mmCIF file of the C-alpha atoms, coordinates in Angstrom:
data_MODEL
# 
_entry.id   MODEL 
# 
loop_
_atom_site.group_PDB 
_atom_site.id 
_atom_site.type_symbol 
_atom_site.label_atom_id 
_atom_site.label_alt_id 
_atom_site.label_comp_id 
_atom_site.label_asym_id 
_atom_site.label_entity_id 
_atom_site.label_seq_id 
_atom_site.pdbx_PDB_ins_code 
_atom_site.Cartn_x 
_atom_site.Cartn_y 
_atom_site.Cartn_z 
_atom_site.occupancy 
_atom_site.B_iso_or_equiv 
_atom_site.pdbx_formal_charge 
_atom_site.auth_seq_id 
_atom_site.auth_comp_id 
_atom_site.auth_asym_id 
_atom_site.auth_atom_id 
_atom_site.pdbx_PDB_model_num 
ATOM 1   C CA . MET A 1 1   ? 114.661 31.046 200.023 1.00 0.00 ? 1   MET A CA 1 
ATOM 2   C CA . SER A 1 2   ? 111.081 30.404 199.171 1.00 0.00 ? 2   SER A CA 1 
ATOM 3   C CA . SER A 1 3   ? 109.076 27.277 198.696 1.00 0.00 ? 3   SER A CA 1 
ATOM 4   C CA . SER A 1 4   ? 106.117 25.914 200.564 1.00 0.00 ? 4   SER A CA 1 
ATOM 5   C CA . SER A 1 5   ? 106.586 22.260 199.604 1.00 0.00 ? 5   SER A CA 1 
ATOM 6   C CA . SER A 1 6   ? 110.345 21.840 200.013 1.00 0.00 ? 6   SER A CA 1 
ATOM 7   C CA . ARG A 1 7   ? 112.224 20.396 202.971 1.00 0.00 ? 7   ARG A CA 1 
ATOM 8   C CA . PHE A 1 8   ? 115.592 21.884 203.829 1.00 0.00 ? 8   PHE A CA 1 
ATOM 9   C CA . TYR A 1 9   ? 118.447 20.163 205.625 1.00 0.00 ? 9   TYR A CA 1 
ATOM 10  C CA . TYR A 1 10  ? 121.591 21.815 206.939 1.00 0.00 ? 10  TYR A CA 1 
ATOM 11  C CA . GLY A 1 11  ? 124.923 20.657 208.310 1.00 0.00 ? 11  GLY A CA 1 
ATOM 12  C CA . ASP A 1 12  ? 125.123 17.043 209.440 1.00 0.00 ? 12  ASP A CA 1 
ATOM 13  C CA . LYS A 1 13  ? 121.437 16.497 208.662 1.00 0.00 ? 13  LYS A CA 1 
ATOM 14  C CA . ALA A 1 14  ? 122.073 17.486 205.031 1.00 0.00 ? 14  ALA A CA 1 
ATOM 15  C CA . VAL A 1 15  ? 125.038 15.092 204.810 1.00 0.00 ? 15  VAL A CA 1 
ATOM 16  C CA . LYS A 1 16  ? 122.931 12.296 206.307 1.00 0.00 ? 16  LYS A CA 1 
ATOM 17  C CA . LYS A 1 17  ? 120.129 12.942 203.797 1.00 0.00 ? 17  LYS A CA 1 
ATOM 18  C CA . VAL A 1 18  ? 122.523 12.886 200.824 1.00 0.00 ? 18  VAL A CA 1 
ATOM 19  C CA . LYS A 1 19  ? 124.050 9.640  202.111 1.00 0.00 ? 19  LYS A CA 1 
ATOM 20  C CA . GLU A 1 20  ? 120.547 8.147  202.258 1.00 0.00 ? 20  GLU A CA 1 
ATOM 21  C CA . LEU A 1 21  ? 119.769 9.251  198.711 1.00 0.00 ? 21  LEU A CA 1 
ATOM 22  C CA . TYR A 1 22  ? 123.098 8.045  197.275 1.00 0.00 ? 22  TYR A CA 1 
ATOM 23  C CA . PRO A 1 23  ? 124.091 4.988  199.348 1.00 0.00 ? 23  PRO A CA 1 
ATOM 24  C CA . ASP A 1 24  ? 126.623 3.846  196.729 1.00 0.00 ? 24  ASP A CA 1 
ATOM 25  C CA . CYS A 1 25  ? 128.497 7.160  196.818 1.00 0.00 ? 25  CYS A CA 1 
ATOM 26  C CA . VAL A 1 26  ? 131.391 7.282  199.264 1.00 0.00 ? 26  VAL A CA 1 
ATOM 27  C CA . LEU A 1 27  ? 131.425 10.843 200.546 1.00 0.00 ? 27  LEU A CA 1 
ATOM 28  C CA . THR A 1 28  ? 134.879 12.373 200.893 1.00 0.00 ? 28  THR A CA 1 
ATOM 29  C CA . GLN A 1 29  ? 135.776 15.329 203.088 1.00 0.00 ? 29  GLN A CA 1 
ATOM 30  C CA . ALA A 1 30  ? 135.195 17.547 200.038 1.00 0.00 ? 30  ALA A CA 1 
ATOM 31  C CA . HIS A 1 31  ? 131.706 16.120 199.468 1.00 0.00 ? 31  HIS A CA 1 
ATOM 32  C CA . GLU A 1 32  ? 130.762 16.613 203.092 1.00 0.00 ? 32  GLU A CA 1 
ATOM 33  C CA . LEU A 1 33  ? 132.139 20.145 203.331 1.00 0.00 ? 33  LEU A CA 1 
ATOM 34  C CA . LEU A 1 34  ? 130.269 21.134 200.196 1.00 0.00 ? 34  LEU A CA 1 
ATOM 35  C CA . ILE A 1 35  ? 127.012 19.640 201.478 1.00 0.00 ? 35  ILE A CA 1 
ATOM 36  C CA . HIS A 1 36  ? 127.525 21.441 204.814 1.00 0.00 ? 36  HIS A CA 1 
ATOM 37  C CA . HIS A 1 37  ? 128.017 24.737 202.956 1.00 0.00 ? 37  HIS A CA 1 
ATOM 38  C CA . GLU A 1 38  ? 125.182 24.287 200.469 1.00 0.00 ? 38  GLU A CA 1 
ATOM 39  C CA . GLY A 1 39  ? 122.680 22.346 202.544 1.00 0.00 ? 39  GLY A CA 1 
ATOM 40  C CA . PHE A 1 40  ? 120.244 20.018 200.852 1.00 0.00 ? 40  PHE A CA 1 
ATOM 41  C CA . CYS A 1 41  ? 116.736 20.687 199.598 1.00 0.00 ? 41  CYS A CA 1 
ATOM 42  C CA . GLU A 1 42  ? 114.254 17.918 199.045 1.00 0.00 ? 42  GLU A CA 1 
ATOM 43  C CA . GLY A 1 43  ? 112.246 19.672 196.376 1.00 0.00 ? 43  GLY A CA 1 
ATOM 44  C CA . VAL A 1 44  ? 112.733 22.934 194.525 1.00 0.00 ? 44  VAL A CA 1 
ATOM 45  C CA . TYR A 1 45  ? 113.201 26.500 195.766 1.00 0.00 ? 45  TYR A CA 1 
ATOM 46  C CA . THR A 1 46  ? 114.152 29.930 194.513 1.00 0.00 ? 46  THR A CA 1 
ATOM 47  C CA . ASP A 1 47  ? 117.429 31.085 196.052 1.00 0.00 ? 47  ASP A CA 1 
ATOM 48  C CA . ASP A 1 48  ? 118.140 34.622 197.294 1.00 0.00 ? 48  ASP A CA 1 
ATOM 49  C CA . LYS A 1 49  ? 119.241 35.622 193.781 1.00 0.00 ? 49  LYS A CA 1 
ATOM 50  C CA . GLY A 1 50  ? 115.995 34.389 192.203 1.00 0.00 ? 50  GLY A CA 1 
ATOM 51  C CA . VAL A 1 51  ? 117.512 31.219 190.713 1.00 0.00 ? 51  VAL A CA 1 
ATOM 52  C CA . LEU A 1 52  ? 115.525 27.979 190.681 1.00 0.00 ? 52  LEU A CA 1 
ATOM 53  C CA . THR A 1 53  ? 117.512 25.508 192.788 1.00 0.00 ? 53  THR A CA 1 
ATOM 54  C CA . ALA A 1 54  ? 117.247 21.898 193.977 1.00 0.00 ? 54  ALA A CA 1 
ATOM 55  C CA . GLY A 1 55  ? 119.290 19.261 195.791 1.00 0.00 ? 55  GLY A CA 1 
ATOM 56  C CA . VAL A 1 56  ? 122.715 20.442 196.917 1.00 0.00 ? 56  VAL A CA 1 
ATOM 57  C CA . GLY A 1 57  ? 122.459 23.995 195.552 1.00 0.00 ? 57  GLY A CA 1 
ATOM 58  C CA . GLN A 1 58  ? 122.035 22.661 192.021 1.00 0.00 ? 58  GLN A CA 1 
ATOM 59  C CA . THR A 1 59  ? 121.008 25.176 189.356 1.00 0.00 ? 59  THR A CA 1 
ATOM 60  C CA . LYS A 1 60  ? 120.849 25.533 185.586 1.00 0.00 ? 60  LYS A CA 1 
ATOM 61  C CA . GLU A 1 61  ? 122.293 22.567 183.683 1.00 0.00 ? 61  GLU A CA 1 
ATOM 62  C CA . TYR A 1 62  ? 122.973 20.738 186.961 1.00 0.00 ? 62  TYR A CA 1 
ATOM 63  C CA . PHE A 1 63  ? 119.412 21.082 188.249 1.00 0.00 ? 63  PHE A CA 1 
ATOM 64  C CA . ASN A 1 64  ? 118.221 17.560 187.397 1.00 0.00 ? 64  ASN A CA 1 
ATOM 65  C CA . MET A 1 65  ? 121.542 15.734 187.658 1.00 0.00 ? 65  MET A CA 1 
ATOM 66  C CA . PRO A 1 66  ? 122.416 13.390 190.525 1.00 0.00 ? 66  PRO A CA 1 
ATOM 67  C CA . PHE A 1 67  ? 124.585 15.199 193.072 1.00 0.00 ? 67  PHE A CA 1 
ATOM 68  C CA . PRO A 1 68  ? 127.545 12.764 192.795 1.00 0.00 ? 68  PRO A CA 1 
ATOM 69  C CA . ASP A 1 69  ? 127.757 13.508 189.054 1.00 0.00 ? 69  ASP A CA 1 
ATOM 70  C CA . VAL A 1 70  ? 127.592 17.261 189.642 1.00 0.00 ? 70  VAL A CA 1 
ATOM 71  C CA . PHE A 1 71  ? 130.239 17.016 192.345 1.00 0.00 ? 71  PHE A CA 1 
ATOM 72  C CA . ASN A 1 72  ? 132.592 15.151 190.000 1.00 0.00 ? 72  ASN A CA 1 
ATOM 73  C CA . ILE A 1 73  ? 132.187 17.855 187.349 1.00 0.00 ? 73  ILE A CA 1 
ATOM 74  C CA . PHE A 1 74  ? 133.191 20.552 189.836 1.00 0.00 ? 74  PHE A CA 1 
ATOM 75  C CA . LEU A 1 75  ? 135.992 18.455 191.293 1.00 0.00 ? 75  LEU A CA 1 
ATOM 76  C CA . GLN A 1 76  ? 137.459 18.206 187.792 1.00 0.00 ? 76  GLN A CA 1 
ATOM 77  C CA . LYS A 1 77  ? 137.024 21.962 187.255 1.00 0.00 ? 77  LYS A CA 1 
ATOM 78  C CA . ALA A 1 78  ? 138.858 22.614 190.549 1.00 0.00 ? 78  ALA A CA 1 
ATOM 79  C CA . LYS A 1 79  ? 141.693 20.324 189.440 1.00 0.00 ? 79  LYS A CA 1 
ATOM 80  C CA . ASP A 1 80  ? 141.874 21.998 186.021 1.00 0.00 ? 80  ASP A CA 1 
ATOM 81  C CA . LEU A 1 81  ? 142.121 25.438 187.641 1.00 0.00 ? 81  LEU A CA 1 
ATOM 82  C CA . THR A 1 82  ? 144.653 24.441 190.305 1.00 0.00 ? 82  THR A CA 1 
ATOM 83  C CA . PRO A 1 83  ? 147.856 22.897 188.907 1.00 0.00 ? 83  PRO A CA 1 
ATOM 84  C CA . ASN A 1 84  ? 149.041 21.462 192.244 1.00 0.00 ? 84  ASN A CA 1 
ATOM 85  C CA . PHE A 1 85  ? 145.563 20.347 193.388 1.00 0.00 ? 85  PHE A CA 1 
ATOM 86  C CA . ASP A 1 86  ? 146.465 16.712 194.070 1.00 0.00 ? 86  ASP A CA 1 
ATOM 87  C CA . SER A 1 87  ? 149.336 17.725 196.374 1.00 0.00 ? 87  SER A CA 1 
ATOM 88  C CA . LEU A 1 88  ? 147.131 19.911 198.602 1.00 0.00 ? 88  LEU A CA 1 
ATOM 89  C CA . SER A 1 89  ? 145.833 18.945 202.024 1.00 0.00 ? 89  SER A CA 1 
ATOM 90  C CA . GLU A 1 90  ? 142.381 17.365 202.067 1.00 0.00 ? 90  GLU A CA 1 
ATOM 91  C CA . GLU A 1 91  ? 140.941 20.402 203.858 1.00 0.00 ? 91  GLU A CA 1 
ATOM 92  C CA . LEU A 1 92  ? 142.289 22.819 201.267 1.00 0.00 ? 92  LEU A CA 1 
ATOM 93  C CA . LYS A 1 93  ? 141.128 20.646 198.360 1.00 0.00 ? 93  LYS A CA 1 
ATOM 94  C CA . ALA A 1 94  ? 137.657 20.548 199.936 1.00 0.00 ? 94  ALA A CA 1 
ATOM 95  C CA . ALA A 1 95  ? 137.651 24.354 200.295 1.00 0.00 ? 95  ALA A CA 1 
ATOM 96  C CA . ILE A 1 96  ? 138.727 24.858 196.672 1.00 0.00 ? 96  ILE A CA 1 
ATOM 97  C CA . VAL A 1 97  ? 136.019 22.478 195.443 1.00 0.00 ? 97  VAL A CA 1 
ATOM 98  C CA . SER A 1 98  ? 133.491 24.443 197.516 1.00 0.00 ? 98  SER A CA 1 
ATOM 99  C CA . ALA A 1 99  ? 134.724 27.711 195.993 1.00 0.00 ? 99  ALA A CA 1 
ATOM 100 C CA . THR A 1 100 ? 134.562 26.185 192.521 1.00 0.00 ? 100 THR A CA 1 
ATOM 101 C CA . TYR A 1 101 ? 131.018 24.924 193.118 1.00 0.00 ? 101 TYR A CA 1 
ATOM 102 C CA . ARG A 1 102 ? 129.937 28.480 193.981 1.00 0.00 ? 102 ARG A CA 1 
ATOM 103 C CA . GLY A 1 103 ? 131.801 29.881 190.972 1.00 0.00 ? 103 GLY A CA 1 
ATOM 104 C CA . ASP A 1 104 ? 134.215 31.991 193.005 1.00 0.00 ? 104 ASP A CA 1 
ATOM 105 C CA . TRP A 1 105 ? 137.382 30.069 192.106 1.00 0.00 ? 105 TRP A CA 1 
ATOM 106 C CA . GLN A 1 106 ? 136.712 30.369 188.371 1.00 0.00 ? 106 GLN A CA 1 
ATOM 107 C CA . LEU A 1 107 ? 135.859 34.063 188.576 1.00 0.00 ? 107 LEU A CA 1 
ATOM 108 C CA . SER A 1 108 ? 138.950 35.136 190.490 1.00 0.00 ? 108 SER A CA 1 
ATOM 109 C CA . LYS A 1 109 ? 141.889 34.605 188.192 1.00 0.00 ? 109 LYS A CA 1 
ATOM 110 C CA . LYS A 1 110 ? 144.013 36.885 190.381 1.00 0.00 ? 110 LYS A CA 1 
ATOM 111 C CA . THR A 1 111 ? 143.290 34.743 193.464 1.00 0.00 ? 111 THR A CA 1 
ATOM 112 C CA . ARG A 1 112 ? 144.379 31.633 191.595 1.00 0.00 ? 112 ARG A CA 1 
ATOM 113 C CA . GLN A 1 113 ? 147.515 33.336 190.269 1.00 0.00 ? 113 GLN A CA 1 
ATOM 114 C CA . LEU A 1 114 ? 148.546 34.459 193.750 1.00 0.00 ? 114 LEU A CA 1 
ATOM 115 C CA . PHE A 1 115 ? 147.755 31.035 195.159 1.00 0.00 ? 115 PHE A CA 1 
ATOM 116 C CA . ASN A 1 116 ? 149.800 29.280 192.491 1.00 0.00 ? 116 ASN A CA 1 
ATOM 117 C CA . LEU A 1 117 ? 152.725 31.605 193.272 1.00 0.00 ? 117 LEU A CA 1 
ATOM 118 C CA . GLY A 1 118 ? 152.555 30.566 196.925 1.00 0.00 ? 118 GLY A CA 1 
ATOM 119 C CA . LYS A 1 119 ? 151.318 33.994 198.048 1.00 0.00 ? 119 LYS A CA 1 
ATOM 120 C CA . TYR A 1 120 ? 148.600 32.551 200.269 1.00 0.00 ? 120 TYR A CA 1 
ATOM 121 C CA . GLN A 1 121 ? 147.840 35.600 202.435 1.00 0.00 ? 121 GLN A CA 1 
ATOM 122 C CA . GLU A 1 122 ? 147.457 37.787 199.346 1.00 0.00 ? 122 GLU A CA 1 
ATOM 123 C CA . ALA A 1 123 ? 145.394 35.101 197.611 1.00 0.00 ? 123 ALA A CA 1 
ATOM 124 C CA . ALA A 1 124 ? 143.050 34.867 200.603 1.00 0.00 ? 124 ALA A CA 1 
ATOM 125 C CA . ASP A 1 125 ? 142.639 38.649 200.738 1.00 0.00 ? 125 ASP A CA 1 
ATOM 126 C CA . GLU A 1 126 ? 141.946 38.738 197.002 1.00 0.00 ? 126 GLU A CA 1 
ATOM 127 C CA . PHE A 1 127 ? 139.424 35.905 197.329 1.00 0.00 ? 127 PHE A CA 1 
ATOM 128 C CA . LEU A 1 128 ? 137.383 38.080 199.703 1.00 0.00 ? 128 LEU A CA 1 
ATOM 129 C CA . ASN A 1 129 ? 137.781 41.112 197.449 1.00 0.00 ? 129 ASN A CA 1 
ATOM 130 C CA . ASN A 1 130 ? 134.514 40.567 195.615 1.00 0.00 ? 130 ASN A CA 1 
ATOM 131 C CA . LYS A 1 131 ? 131.261 42.457 195.310 1.00 0.00 ? 131 LYS A CA 1 
ATOM 132 C CA . GLU A 1 132 ? 128.996 39.819 196.820 1.00 0.00 ? 132 GLU A CA 1 
ATOM 133 C CA . TYR A 1 133 ? 131.151 39.447 199.933 1.00 0.00 ? 133 TYR A CA 1 
ATOM 134 C CA . ARG A 1 134 ? 131.404 43.228 200.451 1.00 0.00 ? 134 ARG A CA 1 
ATOM 135 C CA . GLU A 1 135 ? 127.649 43.699 199.999 1.00 0.00 ? 135 GLU A CA 1 
ATOM 136 C CA . ARG A 1 136 ? 126.798 40.936 202.456 1.00 0.00 ? 136 ARG A CA 1 
ATOM 137 C CA . ILE A 1 137 ? 129.285 42.295 205.024 1.00 0.00 ? 137 ILE A CA 1 
ATOM 138 C CA . LEU A 1 138 ? 127.699 45.755 204.707 1.00 0.00 ? 138 LEU A CA 1 
ATOM 139 C CA . LYS A 1 139 ? 124.361 44.199 205.634 1.00 0.00 ? 139 LYS A CA 1 
ATOM 140 C CA . ASP A 1 140 ? 126.153 43.232 208.869 1.00 0.00 ? 140 ASP A CA 1 
ATOM 141 C CA . THR A 1 141 ? 125.012 39.642 208.722 1.00 0.00 ? 141 THR A CA 1 
ATOM 142 C CA . LYS A 1 142 ? 127.143 36.570 209.113 1.00 0.00 ? 142 LYS A CA 1 
ATOM 143 C CA . ASP A 1 143 ? 125.001 34.576 206.719 1.00 0.00 ? 143 ASP A CA 1 
ATOM 144 C CA . GLY A 1 144 ? 125.994 31.228 205.279 1.00 0.00 ? 144 GLY A CA 1 
ATOM 145 C CA . VAL A 1 145 ? 127.671 32.773 202.229 1.00 0.00 ? 145 VAL A CA 1 
ATOM 146 C CA . VAL A 1 146 ? 129.859 35.097 204.328 1.00 0.00 ? 146 VAL A CA 1 
ATOM 147 C CA . LYS A 1 147 ? 130.843 32.267 206.666 1.00 0.00 ? 147 LYS A CA 1 
ATOM 148 C CA . ARG A 1 148 ? 131.607 30.022 203.704 1.00 0.00 ? 148 ARG A CA 1 
ATOM 149 C CA . LEU A 1 149 ? 133.758 32.599 201.909 1.00 0.00 ? 149 LEU A CA 1 
ATOM 150 C CA . GLU A 1 150 ? 135.642 33.403 205.119 1.00 0.00 ? 150 GLU A CA 1 
ATOM 151 C CA . TYR A 1 151 ? 136.205 29.697 205.786 1.00 0.00 ? 151 TYR A CA 1 
ATOM 152 C CA . ILE A 1 152 ? 137.644 29.224 202.289 1.00 0.00 ? 152 ILE A CA 1 
ATOM 153 C CA . ALA A 1 153 ? 139.860 32.298 202.681 1.00 0.00 ? 153 ALA A CA 1 
ATOM 154 C CA . ASP A 1 154 ? 141.095 30.979 206.043 1.00 0.00 ? 154 ASP A CA 1 
ATOM 155 C CA . CYS A 1 155 ? 141.970 27.630 204.442 1.00 0.00 ? 155 CYS A CA 1 
ATOM 156 C CA . ILE A 1 156 ? 143.943 29.453 201.753 1.00 0.00 ? 156 ILE A CA 1 
ATOM 157 C CA . ARG A 1 157 ? 145.657 31.637 204.370 1.00 0.00 ? 157 ARG A CA 1 
ATOM 158 C CA . LYS A 1 158 ? 146.856 28.733 206.474 1.00 0.00 ? 158 LYS A CA 1 
ATOM 159 C CA . CYS A 1 159 ? 147.643 26.633 203.407 1.00 0.00 ? 159 CYS A CA 1 
ATOM 160 C CA . ASN A 1 160 ? 148.739 23.190 204.490 1.00 0.00 ? 160 ASN A CA 1 
ATOM 161 C CA . CYS A 1 161 ? 149.638 22.655 200.901 1.00 0.00 ? 161 CYS A CA 1 
ATOM 162 C CA . VAL A 1 162 ? 151.171 19.251 201.199 1.00 0.00 ? 162 VAL A CA 1 
ATOM 163 C CA . LYS A 1 163 ? 149.200 16.178 202.148 1.00 0.00 ? 163 LYS A CA 1 
ATOM 164 C CA . GLY A 1 164 ? 150.176 15.071 205.546 1.00 0.00 ? 164 GLY A CA 1 
# 
């Protein structure tokens, strides 16, 4: 990441900053997990792929939108891609929203098919069967993206699929 005038927040500090910026937004577990994964940037930066980014990892058409609006767009996408979404545990819903926000859930039709068939182990393995994950693992770093993808795969693997 590169920017000389931006302030970055991670983990709980990022969640706290987003809560300050959007006091009327009630943050769910999915909001908070996503903010933990993405972090928050006060300002603008270029991510490690060369994409101009702001806020909670917001790029392209979402760049200048308020985070709660962007979140709701991706929550709806996650629901549209996951027929039983509303019956999932809160942790798993949060993980799927995080995967959708990154684009991974949309791009892995096979993962979603396996998941929807109840083949959670296979779905988790397929989720990690992607070029970006393999390349980052080869670099032998446990960066934020690797940790995030592994967390999502673990949530799929242990699938507490019913609210409880």
